[in-house]
Coordinates of N, CA and C and ligand atoms in Angstrom, one line a residue:
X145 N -74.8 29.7 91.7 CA -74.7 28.3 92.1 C -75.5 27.4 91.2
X146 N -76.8 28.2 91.1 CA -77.6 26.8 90.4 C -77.2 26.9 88.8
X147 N -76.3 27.9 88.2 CA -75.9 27.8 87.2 C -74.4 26.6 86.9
X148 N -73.9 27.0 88.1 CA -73.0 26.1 88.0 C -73.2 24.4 88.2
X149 N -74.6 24.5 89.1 CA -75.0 23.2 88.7 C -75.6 22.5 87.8
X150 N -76.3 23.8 87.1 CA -76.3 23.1 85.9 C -75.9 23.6 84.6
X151 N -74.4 23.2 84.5 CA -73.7 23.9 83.7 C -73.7 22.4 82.5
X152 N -74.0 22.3 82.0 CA -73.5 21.6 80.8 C -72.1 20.7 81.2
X153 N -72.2 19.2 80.7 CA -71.0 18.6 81.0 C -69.8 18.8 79.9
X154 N -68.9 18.6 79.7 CA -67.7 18.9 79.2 C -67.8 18.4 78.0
X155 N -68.0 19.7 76.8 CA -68.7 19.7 75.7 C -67.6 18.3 74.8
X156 N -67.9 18.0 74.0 CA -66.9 16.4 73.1 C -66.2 17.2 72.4
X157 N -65.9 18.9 72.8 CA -65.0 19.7 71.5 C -63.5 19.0 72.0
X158 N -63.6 18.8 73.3 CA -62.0 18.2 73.6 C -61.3 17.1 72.6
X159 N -62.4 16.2 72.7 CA -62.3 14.9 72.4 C -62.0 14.9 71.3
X160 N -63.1 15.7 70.7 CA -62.7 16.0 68.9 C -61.2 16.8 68.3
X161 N -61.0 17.6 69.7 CA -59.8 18.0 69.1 C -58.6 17.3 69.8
X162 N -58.3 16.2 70.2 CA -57.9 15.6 70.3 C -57.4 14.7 69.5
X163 N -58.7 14.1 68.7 CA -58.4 13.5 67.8 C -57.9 14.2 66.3
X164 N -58.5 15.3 66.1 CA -57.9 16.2 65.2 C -56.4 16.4 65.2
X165 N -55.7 16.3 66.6 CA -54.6 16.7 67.1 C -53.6 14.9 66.0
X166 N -54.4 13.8 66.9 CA -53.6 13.1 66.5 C -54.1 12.8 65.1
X167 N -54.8 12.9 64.2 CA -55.0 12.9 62.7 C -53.3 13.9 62.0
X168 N -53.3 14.7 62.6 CA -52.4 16.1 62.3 C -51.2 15.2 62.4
X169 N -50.6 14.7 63.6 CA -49.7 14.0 64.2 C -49.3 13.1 63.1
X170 N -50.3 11.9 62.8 CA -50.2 10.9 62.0 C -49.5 11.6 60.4
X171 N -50.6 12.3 60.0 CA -50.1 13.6 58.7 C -49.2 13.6 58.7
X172 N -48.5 14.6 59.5 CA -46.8 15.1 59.9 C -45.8 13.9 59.5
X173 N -46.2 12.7 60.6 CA -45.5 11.8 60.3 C -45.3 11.3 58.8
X174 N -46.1 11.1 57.9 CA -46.5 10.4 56.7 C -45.6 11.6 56.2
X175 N -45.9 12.9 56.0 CA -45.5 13.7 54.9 C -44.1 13.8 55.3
X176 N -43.7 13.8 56.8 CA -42.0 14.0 57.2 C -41.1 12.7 56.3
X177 N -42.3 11.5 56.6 CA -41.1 10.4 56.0 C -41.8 10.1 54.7
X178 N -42.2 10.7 53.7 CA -42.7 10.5 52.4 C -41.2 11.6 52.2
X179 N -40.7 12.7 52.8 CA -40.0 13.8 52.3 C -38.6 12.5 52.3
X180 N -38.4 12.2 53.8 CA -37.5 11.5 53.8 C -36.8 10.6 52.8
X181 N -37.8 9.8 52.3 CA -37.6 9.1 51.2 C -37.5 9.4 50.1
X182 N -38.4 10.8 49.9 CA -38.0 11.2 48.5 C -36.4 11.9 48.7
X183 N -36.1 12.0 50.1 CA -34.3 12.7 49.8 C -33.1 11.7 49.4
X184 N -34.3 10.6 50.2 CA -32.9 9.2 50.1 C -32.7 9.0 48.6
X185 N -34.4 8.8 48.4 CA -34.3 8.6 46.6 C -33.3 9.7 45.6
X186 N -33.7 10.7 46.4 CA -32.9 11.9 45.6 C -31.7 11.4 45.3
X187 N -30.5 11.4 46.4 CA -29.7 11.1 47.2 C -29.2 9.6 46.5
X188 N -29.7 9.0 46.1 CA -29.7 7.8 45.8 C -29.1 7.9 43.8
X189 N -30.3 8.5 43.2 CA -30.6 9.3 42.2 C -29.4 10.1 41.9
X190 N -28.7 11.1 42.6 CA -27.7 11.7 42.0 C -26.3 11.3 42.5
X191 N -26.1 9.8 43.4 CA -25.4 9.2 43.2 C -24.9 8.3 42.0
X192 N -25.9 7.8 41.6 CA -25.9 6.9 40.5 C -25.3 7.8 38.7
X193 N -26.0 9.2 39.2 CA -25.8 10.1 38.2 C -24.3 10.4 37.8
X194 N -23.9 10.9 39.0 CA -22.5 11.0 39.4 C -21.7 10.3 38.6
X195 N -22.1 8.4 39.2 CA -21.4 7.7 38.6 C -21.6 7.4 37.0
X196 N -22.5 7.2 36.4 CA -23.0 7.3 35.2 C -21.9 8.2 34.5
X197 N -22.1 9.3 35.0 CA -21.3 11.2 34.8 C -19.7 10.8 34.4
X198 N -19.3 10.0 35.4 CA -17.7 10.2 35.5 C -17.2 8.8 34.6
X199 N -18.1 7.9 34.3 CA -18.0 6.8 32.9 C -17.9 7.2 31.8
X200 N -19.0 8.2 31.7 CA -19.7 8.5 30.2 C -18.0 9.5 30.0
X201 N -17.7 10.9 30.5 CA -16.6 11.4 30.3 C -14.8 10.6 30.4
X202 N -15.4 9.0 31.0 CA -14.3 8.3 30.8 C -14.2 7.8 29.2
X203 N -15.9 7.5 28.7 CA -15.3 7.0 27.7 C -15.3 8.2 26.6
X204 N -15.8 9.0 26.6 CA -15.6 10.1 26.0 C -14.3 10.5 25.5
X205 N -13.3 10.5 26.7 CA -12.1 10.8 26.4 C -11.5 9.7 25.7
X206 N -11.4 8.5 26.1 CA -11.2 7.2 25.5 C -11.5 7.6 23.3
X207 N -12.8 8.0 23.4 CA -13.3 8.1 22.1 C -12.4 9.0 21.5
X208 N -12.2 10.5 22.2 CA -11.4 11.2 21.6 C -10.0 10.6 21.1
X209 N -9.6 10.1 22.1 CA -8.0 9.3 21.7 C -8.1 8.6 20.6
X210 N -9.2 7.4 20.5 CA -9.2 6.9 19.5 C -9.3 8.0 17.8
X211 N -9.9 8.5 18.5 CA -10.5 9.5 17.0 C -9.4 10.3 16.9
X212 N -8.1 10.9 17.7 CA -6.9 11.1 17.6 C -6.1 10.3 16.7
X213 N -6.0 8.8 17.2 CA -5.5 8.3 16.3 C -5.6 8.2 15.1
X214 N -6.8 7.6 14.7 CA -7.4 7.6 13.5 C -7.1 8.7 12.3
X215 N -7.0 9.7 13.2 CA -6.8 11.2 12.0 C -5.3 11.4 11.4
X216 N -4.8 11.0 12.6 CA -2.7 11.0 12.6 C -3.1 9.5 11.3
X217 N -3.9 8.3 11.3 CA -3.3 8.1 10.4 C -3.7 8.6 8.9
X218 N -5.2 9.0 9.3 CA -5.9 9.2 7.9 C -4.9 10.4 7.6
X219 N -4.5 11.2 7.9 CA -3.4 12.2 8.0 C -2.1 11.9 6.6
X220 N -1.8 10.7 7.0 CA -0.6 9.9 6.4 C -1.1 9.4 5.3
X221 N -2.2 8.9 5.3 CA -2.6 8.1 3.8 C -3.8 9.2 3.4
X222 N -3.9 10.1 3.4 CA -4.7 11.0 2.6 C -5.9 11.5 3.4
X223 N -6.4 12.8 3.6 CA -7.7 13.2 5.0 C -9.0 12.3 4.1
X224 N -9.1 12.7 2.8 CA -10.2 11.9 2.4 C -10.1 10.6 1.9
X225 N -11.4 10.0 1.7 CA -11.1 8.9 0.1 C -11.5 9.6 -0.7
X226 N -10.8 9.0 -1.8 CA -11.6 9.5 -3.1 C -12.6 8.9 -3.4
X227 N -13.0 9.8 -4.6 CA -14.6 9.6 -5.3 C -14.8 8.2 -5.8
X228 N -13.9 8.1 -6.8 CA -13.5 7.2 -7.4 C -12.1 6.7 -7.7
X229 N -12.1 5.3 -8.2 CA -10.7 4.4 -8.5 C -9.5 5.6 -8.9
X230 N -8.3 6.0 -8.3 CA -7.1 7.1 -8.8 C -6.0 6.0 -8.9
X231 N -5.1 6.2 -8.8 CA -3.7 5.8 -9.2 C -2.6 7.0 -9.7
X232 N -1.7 7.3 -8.9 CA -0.6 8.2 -9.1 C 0.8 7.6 -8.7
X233 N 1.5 6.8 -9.6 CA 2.8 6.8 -9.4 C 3.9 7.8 -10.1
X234 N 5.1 7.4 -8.8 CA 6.2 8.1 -8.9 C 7.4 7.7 -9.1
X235 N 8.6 8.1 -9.9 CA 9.7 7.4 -9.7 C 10.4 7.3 -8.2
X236 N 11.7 6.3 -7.6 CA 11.9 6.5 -6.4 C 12.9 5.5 -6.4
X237 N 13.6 5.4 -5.2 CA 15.4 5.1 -5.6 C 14.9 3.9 -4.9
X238 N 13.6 3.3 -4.7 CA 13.4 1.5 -4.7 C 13.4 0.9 -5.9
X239 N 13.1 2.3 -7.2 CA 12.4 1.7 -8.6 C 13.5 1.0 -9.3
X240 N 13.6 -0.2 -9.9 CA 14.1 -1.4 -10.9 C 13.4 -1.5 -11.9
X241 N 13.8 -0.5 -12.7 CA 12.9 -0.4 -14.3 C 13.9 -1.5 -15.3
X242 N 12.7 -2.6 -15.8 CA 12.9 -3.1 -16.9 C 13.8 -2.9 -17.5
X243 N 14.5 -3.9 -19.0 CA 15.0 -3.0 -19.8 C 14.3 -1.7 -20.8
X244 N 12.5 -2.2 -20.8 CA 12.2 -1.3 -21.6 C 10.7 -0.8 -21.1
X245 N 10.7 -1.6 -20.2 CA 9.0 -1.2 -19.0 C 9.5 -0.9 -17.9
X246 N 8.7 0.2 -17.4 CA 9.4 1.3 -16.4 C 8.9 0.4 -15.1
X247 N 9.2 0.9 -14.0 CA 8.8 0.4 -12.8 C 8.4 1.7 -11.9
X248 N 7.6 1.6 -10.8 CA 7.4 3.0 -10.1 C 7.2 2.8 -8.7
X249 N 7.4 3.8 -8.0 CA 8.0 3.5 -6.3 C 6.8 2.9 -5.8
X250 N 6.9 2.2 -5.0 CA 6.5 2.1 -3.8 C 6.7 2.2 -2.2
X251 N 7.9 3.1 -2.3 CA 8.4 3.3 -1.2 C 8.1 5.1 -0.9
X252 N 7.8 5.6 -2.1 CA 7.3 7.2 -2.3 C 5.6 7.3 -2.2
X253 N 5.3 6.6 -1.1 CA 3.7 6.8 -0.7 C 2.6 6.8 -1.9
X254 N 2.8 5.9 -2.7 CA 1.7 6.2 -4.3 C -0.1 5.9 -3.8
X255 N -0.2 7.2 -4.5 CA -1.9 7.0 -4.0 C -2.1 5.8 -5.0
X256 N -3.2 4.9 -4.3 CA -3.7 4.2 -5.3 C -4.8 3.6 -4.5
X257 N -5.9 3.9 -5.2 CA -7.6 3.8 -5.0 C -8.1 3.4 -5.6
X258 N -8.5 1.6 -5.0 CA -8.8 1.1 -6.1 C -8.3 0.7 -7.4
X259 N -7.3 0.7 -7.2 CA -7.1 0.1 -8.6 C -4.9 -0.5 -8.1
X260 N -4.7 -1.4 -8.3 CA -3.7 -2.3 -8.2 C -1.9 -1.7 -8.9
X261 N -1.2 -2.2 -7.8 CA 0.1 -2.0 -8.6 C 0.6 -3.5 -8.2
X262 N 1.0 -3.6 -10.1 CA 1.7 -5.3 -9.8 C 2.0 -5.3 -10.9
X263 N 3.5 -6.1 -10.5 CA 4.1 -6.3 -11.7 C 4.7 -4.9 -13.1
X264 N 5.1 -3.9 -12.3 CA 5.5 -2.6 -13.2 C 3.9 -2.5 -13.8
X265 N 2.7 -2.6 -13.3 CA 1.3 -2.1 -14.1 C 0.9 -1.4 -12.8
X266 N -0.2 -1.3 -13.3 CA -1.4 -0.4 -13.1 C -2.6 -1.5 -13.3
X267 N -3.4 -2.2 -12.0 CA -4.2 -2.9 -12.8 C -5.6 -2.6 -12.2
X268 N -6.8 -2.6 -13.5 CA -7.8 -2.0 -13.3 C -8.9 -2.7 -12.3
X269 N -9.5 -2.6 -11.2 CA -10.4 -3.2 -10.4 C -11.7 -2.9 -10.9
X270 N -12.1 -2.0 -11.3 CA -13.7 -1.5 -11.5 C -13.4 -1.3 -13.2
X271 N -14.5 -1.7 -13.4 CA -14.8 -1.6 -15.3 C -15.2 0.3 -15.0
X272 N -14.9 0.8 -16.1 CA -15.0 2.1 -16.6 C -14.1 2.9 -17.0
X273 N -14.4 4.3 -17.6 CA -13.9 4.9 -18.3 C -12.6 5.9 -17.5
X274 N -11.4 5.5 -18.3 CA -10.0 6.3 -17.1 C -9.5 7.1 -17.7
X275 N -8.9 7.9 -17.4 CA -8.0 9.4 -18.1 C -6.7 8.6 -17.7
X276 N -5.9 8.5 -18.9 CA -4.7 7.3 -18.6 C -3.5 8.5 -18.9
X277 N -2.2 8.8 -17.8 CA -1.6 9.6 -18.3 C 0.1 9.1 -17.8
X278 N 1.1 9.9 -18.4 CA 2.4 9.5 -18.2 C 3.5 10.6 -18.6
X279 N 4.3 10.9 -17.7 CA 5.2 12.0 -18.1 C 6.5 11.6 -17.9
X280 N 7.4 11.6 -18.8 CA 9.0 10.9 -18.3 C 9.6 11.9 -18.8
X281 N 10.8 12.0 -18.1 CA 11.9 12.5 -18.8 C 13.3 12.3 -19.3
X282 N 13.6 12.4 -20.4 CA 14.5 11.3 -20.9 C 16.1 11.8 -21.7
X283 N 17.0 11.4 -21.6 CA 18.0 12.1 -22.8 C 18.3 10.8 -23.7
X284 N 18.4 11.1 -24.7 CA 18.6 10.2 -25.7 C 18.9 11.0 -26.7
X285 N 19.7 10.6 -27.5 CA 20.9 11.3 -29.2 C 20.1 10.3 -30.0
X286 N 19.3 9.2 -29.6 CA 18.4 8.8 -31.5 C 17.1 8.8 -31.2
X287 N 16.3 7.9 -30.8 CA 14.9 8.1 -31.4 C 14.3 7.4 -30.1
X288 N 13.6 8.4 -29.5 CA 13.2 7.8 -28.2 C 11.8 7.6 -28.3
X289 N 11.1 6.1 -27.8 CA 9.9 6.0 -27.7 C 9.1 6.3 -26.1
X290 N 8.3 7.1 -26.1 CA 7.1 6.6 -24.7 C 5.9 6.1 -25.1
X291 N 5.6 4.9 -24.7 CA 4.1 4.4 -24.9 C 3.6 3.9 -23.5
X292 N 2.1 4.1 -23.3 CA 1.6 3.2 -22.3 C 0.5 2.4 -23.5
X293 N 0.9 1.1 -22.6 CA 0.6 -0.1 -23.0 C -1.2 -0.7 -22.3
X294 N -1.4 -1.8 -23.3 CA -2.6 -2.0 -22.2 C -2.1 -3.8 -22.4
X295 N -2.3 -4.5 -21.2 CA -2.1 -5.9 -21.8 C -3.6 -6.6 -20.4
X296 N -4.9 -7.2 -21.4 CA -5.8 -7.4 -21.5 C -6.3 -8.8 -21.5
X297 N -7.1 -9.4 -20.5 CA -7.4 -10.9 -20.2 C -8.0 -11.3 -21.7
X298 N -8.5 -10.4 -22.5 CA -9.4 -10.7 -23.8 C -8.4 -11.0 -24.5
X299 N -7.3 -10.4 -24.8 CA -6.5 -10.4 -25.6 C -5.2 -11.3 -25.0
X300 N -5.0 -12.6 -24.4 CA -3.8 -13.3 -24.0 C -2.6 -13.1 -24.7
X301 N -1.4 -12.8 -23.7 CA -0.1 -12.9 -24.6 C 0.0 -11.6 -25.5
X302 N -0.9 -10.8 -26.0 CA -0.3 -9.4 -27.0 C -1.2 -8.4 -25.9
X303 N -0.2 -7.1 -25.8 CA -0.3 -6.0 -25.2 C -1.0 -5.2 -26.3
X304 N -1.9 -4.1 -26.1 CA -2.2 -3.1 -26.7 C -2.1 -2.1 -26.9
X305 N -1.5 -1.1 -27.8 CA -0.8 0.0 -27.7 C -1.8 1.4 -27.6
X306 N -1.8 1.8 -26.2 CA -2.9 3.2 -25.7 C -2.5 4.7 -26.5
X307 N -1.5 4.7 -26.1 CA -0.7 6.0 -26.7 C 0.8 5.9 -26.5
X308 N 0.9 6.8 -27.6 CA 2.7 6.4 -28.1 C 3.2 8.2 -28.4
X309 N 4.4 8.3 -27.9 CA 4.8 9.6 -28.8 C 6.7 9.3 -29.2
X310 N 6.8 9.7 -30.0 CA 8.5 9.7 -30.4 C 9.4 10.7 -30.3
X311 N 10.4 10.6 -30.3 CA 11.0 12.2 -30.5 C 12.8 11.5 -31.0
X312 N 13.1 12.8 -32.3 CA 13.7 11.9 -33.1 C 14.8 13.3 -32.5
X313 N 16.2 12.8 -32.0 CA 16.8 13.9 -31.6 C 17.8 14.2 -32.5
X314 N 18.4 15.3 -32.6 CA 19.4 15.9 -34.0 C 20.7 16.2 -32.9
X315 N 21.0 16.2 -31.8 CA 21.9 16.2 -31.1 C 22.6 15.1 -31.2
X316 N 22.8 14.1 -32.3 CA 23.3 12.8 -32.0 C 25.2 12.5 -31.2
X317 N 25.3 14.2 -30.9 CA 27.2 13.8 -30.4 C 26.6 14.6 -29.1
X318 N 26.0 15.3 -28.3 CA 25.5 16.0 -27.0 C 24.2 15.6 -27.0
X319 N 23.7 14.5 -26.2 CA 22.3 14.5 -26.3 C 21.1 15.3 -25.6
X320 N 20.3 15.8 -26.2 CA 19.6 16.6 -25.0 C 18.5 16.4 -23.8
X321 N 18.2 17.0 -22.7 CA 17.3 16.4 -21.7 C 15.6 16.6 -22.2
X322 N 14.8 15.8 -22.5 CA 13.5 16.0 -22.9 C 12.6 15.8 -22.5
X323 N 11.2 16.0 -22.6 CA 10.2 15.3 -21.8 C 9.3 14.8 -23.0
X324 N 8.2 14.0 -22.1 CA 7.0 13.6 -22.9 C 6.0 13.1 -22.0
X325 N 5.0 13.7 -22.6 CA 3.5 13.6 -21.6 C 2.7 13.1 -22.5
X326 N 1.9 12.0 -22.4 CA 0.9 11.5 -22.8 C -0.3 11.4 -21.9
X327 N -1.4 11.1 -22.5 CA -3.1 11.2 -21.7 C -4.1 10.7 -22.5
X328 N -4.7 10.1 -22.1 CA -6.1 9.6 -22.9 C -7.2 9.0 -22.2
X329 N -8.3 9.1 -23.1 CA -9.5 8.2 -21.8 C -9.3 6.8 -22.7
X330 N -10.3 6.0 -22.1 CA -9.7 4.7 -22.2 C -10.6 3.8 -21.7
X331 N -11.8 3.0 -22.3 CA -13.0 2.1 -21.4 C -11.8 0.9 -20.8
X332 N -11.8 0.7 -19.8 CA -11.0 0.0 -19.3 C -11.8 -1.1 -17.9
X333 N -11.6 -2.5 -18.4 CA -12.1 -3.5 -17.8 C -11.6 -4.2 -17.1
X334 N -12.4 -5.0 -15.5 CA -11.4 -5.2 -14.1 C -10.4 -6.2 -14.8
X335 N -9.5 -6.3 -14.1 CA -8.0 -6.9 -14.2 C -7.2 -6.7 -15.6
X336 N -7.4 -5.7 -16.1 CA -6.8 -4.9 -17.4 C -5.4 -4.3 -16.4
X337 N -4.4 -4.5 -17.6 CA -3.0 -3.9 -16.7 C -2.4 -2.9 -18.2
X338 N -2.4 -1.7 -17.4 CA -1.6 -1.2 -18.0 C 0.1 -0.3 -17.7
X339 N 0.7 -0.2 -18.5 CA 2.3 0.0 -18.1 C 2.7 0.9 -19.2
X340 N 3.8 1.8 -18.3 CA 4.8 2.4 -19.6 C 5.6 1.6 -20.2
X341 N 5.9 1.8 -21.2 CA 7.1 1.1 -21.7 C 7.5 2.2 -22.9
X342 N 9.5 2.3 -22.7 CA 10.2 2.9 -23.6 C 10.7 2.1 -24.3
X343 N 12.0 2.9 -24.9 CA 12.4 2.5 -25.9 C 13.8 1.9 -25.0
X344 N 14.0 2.8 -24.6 CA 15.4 2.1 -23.1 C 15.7 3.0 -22.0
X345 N 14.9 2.2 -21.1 CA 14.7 2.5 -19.8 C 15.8 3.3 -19.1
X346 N 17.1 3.4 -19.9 CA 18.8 3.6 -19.2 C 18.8 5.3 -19.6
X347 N 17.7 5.2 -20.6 CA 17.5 7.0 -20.9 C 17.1 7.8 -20.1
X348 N 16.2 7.0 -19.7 CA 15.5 8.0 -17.9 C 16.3 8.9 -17.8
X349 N 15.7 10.3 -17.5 CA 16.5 11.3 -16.5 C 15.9 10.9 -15.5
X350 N 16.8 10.6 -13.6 CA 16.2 10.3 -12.5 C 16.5 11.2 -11.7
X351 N 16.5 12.7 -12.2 CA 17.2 13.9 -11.1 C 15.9 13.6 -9.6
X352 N 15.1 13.5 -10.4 CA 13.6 13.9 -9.2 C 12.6 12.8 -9.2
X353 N 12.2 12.2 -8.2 CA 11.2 11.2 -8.2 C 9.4 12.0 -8.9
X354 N 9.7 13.0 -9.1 CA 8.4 14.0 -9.9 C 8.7 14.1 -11.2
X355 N 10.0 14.0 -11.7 CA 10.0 14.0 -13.1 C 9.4 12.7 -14.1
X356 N 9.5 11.4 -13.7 CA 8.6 10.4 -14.0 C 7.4 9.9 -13.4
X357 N 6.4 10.8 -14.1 CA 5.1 10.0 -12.8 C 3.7 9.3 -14.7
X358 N 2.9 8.3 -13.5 CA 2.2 7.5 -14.4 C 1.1 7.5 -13.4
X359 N -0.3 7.2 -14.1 CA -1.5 7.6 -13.2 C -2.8 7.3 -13.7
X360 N -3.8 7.4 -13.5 CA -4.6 6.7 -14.0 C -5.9 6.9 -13.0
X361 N -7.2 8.1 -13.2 CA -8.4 7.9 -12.7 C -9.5 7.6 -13.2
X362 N -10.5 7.2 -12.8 CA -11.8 6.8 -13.4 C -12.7 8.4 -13.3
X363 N -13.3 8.4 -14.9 CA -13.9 9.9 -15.0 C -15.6 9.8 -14.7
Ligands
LIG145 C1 20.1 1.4 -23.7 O1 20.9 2.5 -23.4 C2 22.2 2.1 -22.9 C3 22.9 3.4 -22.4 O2 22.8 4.4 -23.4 C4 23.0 1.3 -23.9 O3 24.2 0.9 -23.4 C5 22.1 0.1 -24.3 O4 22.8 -0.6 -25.4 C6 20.8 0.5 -24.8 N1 19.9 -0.6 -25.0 C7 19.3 -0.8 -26.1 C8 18.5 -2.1 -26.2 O5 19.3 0.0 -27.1

């Protein structure tokens, strides 16, 4: 009895854990809705991603197309560029050759890089040194000329003669089919034109748009 009276009053562990209780409480709450928010954020975050996601492979594909095209045409006009200034023509059943300066297709895809077709020439855009060449084939019974010509802003009014070959034929009653190939280098300066010129254009053999070709690259 007298222990129980005098028992000690009701120690402050309650109180203390009480308040421990709601510290914990408060905690829970903070960490529950800090998680909350980081899911919304999440949530938020891999929405946006999503969208981002499904643009970027919009334009992607978009890119590809384009870069499709591009190749169909680089395809058509050659996969690379060249190094330097080329020029390769060909004969072609658009060609209207002179009576004695040839003409060459442009209806037969002629590479030309850099450097100009006008007027039955070849004309030069970049100063430097060219490997100048020309191959025709021709029948003729008397004396047939091939020259490429150079006709030059320095020089107004007179052409200058690059390379020439002849061929004197002894068939004069069956005349025979022949060729002639010429080539040279050549310092050659911008707006310089140069051209074949025969002896008579009407000698052409025209079986093949490859049997007359004329061309011209920078070395
Ligand atoms: C060119 O050749 C044609 C056909 O052989 C001939 O009729 C013409 O007279 C020639 N022209 C010249 C200038 O020799």
């Amino acid at each position: 009895m007298d222990n129980y009276a005098t028992r000690p009053p009701v120690p402050p562990r309650l109180s203390q854990g009480r308040q421990h209780a709601s510290v914990g409480q408060t905690l829970l709450f903070i960490l529950v809705s800090v998680a909350l928010c980081g899911m919304t954020i999440e949530a938020c975050l891999i929405y946006r991603l999503y969208q981002t996601e499904s643009v970027t492979s919009a334009s992607v594909s978009k890119i590809i197309a384009e870069q499709k095209a591009a190749t169909a045409t680089k395809l058509r006009s050659r996969v690379i560029s060249p190094s330097k200034p080329v020029a390769h023509l060909t004969d072609g059943q658009d060609v209207v050759h002179a009576k004695d300066i040839m003409a060459w297709s442009t209806d037969a895809d002629p590479l030309l890089y850099k450097i100009d077709y006008k007027d039955r020439s070849l004309v030069i855009q970049k100063e430097g040194y060219y490997y100048v060449y020309s191959k025709v084939s021709f029948s003729d019974n008397g004396i047939f000329h091939h020259r490429v010509d150079l006709r030059t802003e320095k020089f107004t009014g007179k052409s200058i003669n690059l390379l020439k070959s002849r061929k004197y034929s002894n068939h004069f009653k069956h005349p025979e089919q022949s060729n002639s190939y010429l080539g040279g280098v050549f310092h050659l300066f911008k707006d310089d034109a140069i051209f074949v010129k025969v002896s008579n254009t009407s000698k052409i053999v025209r079986q093949d748009p490859t049997e007359n070709v004329f061309g011209a690259y920078m070395i």
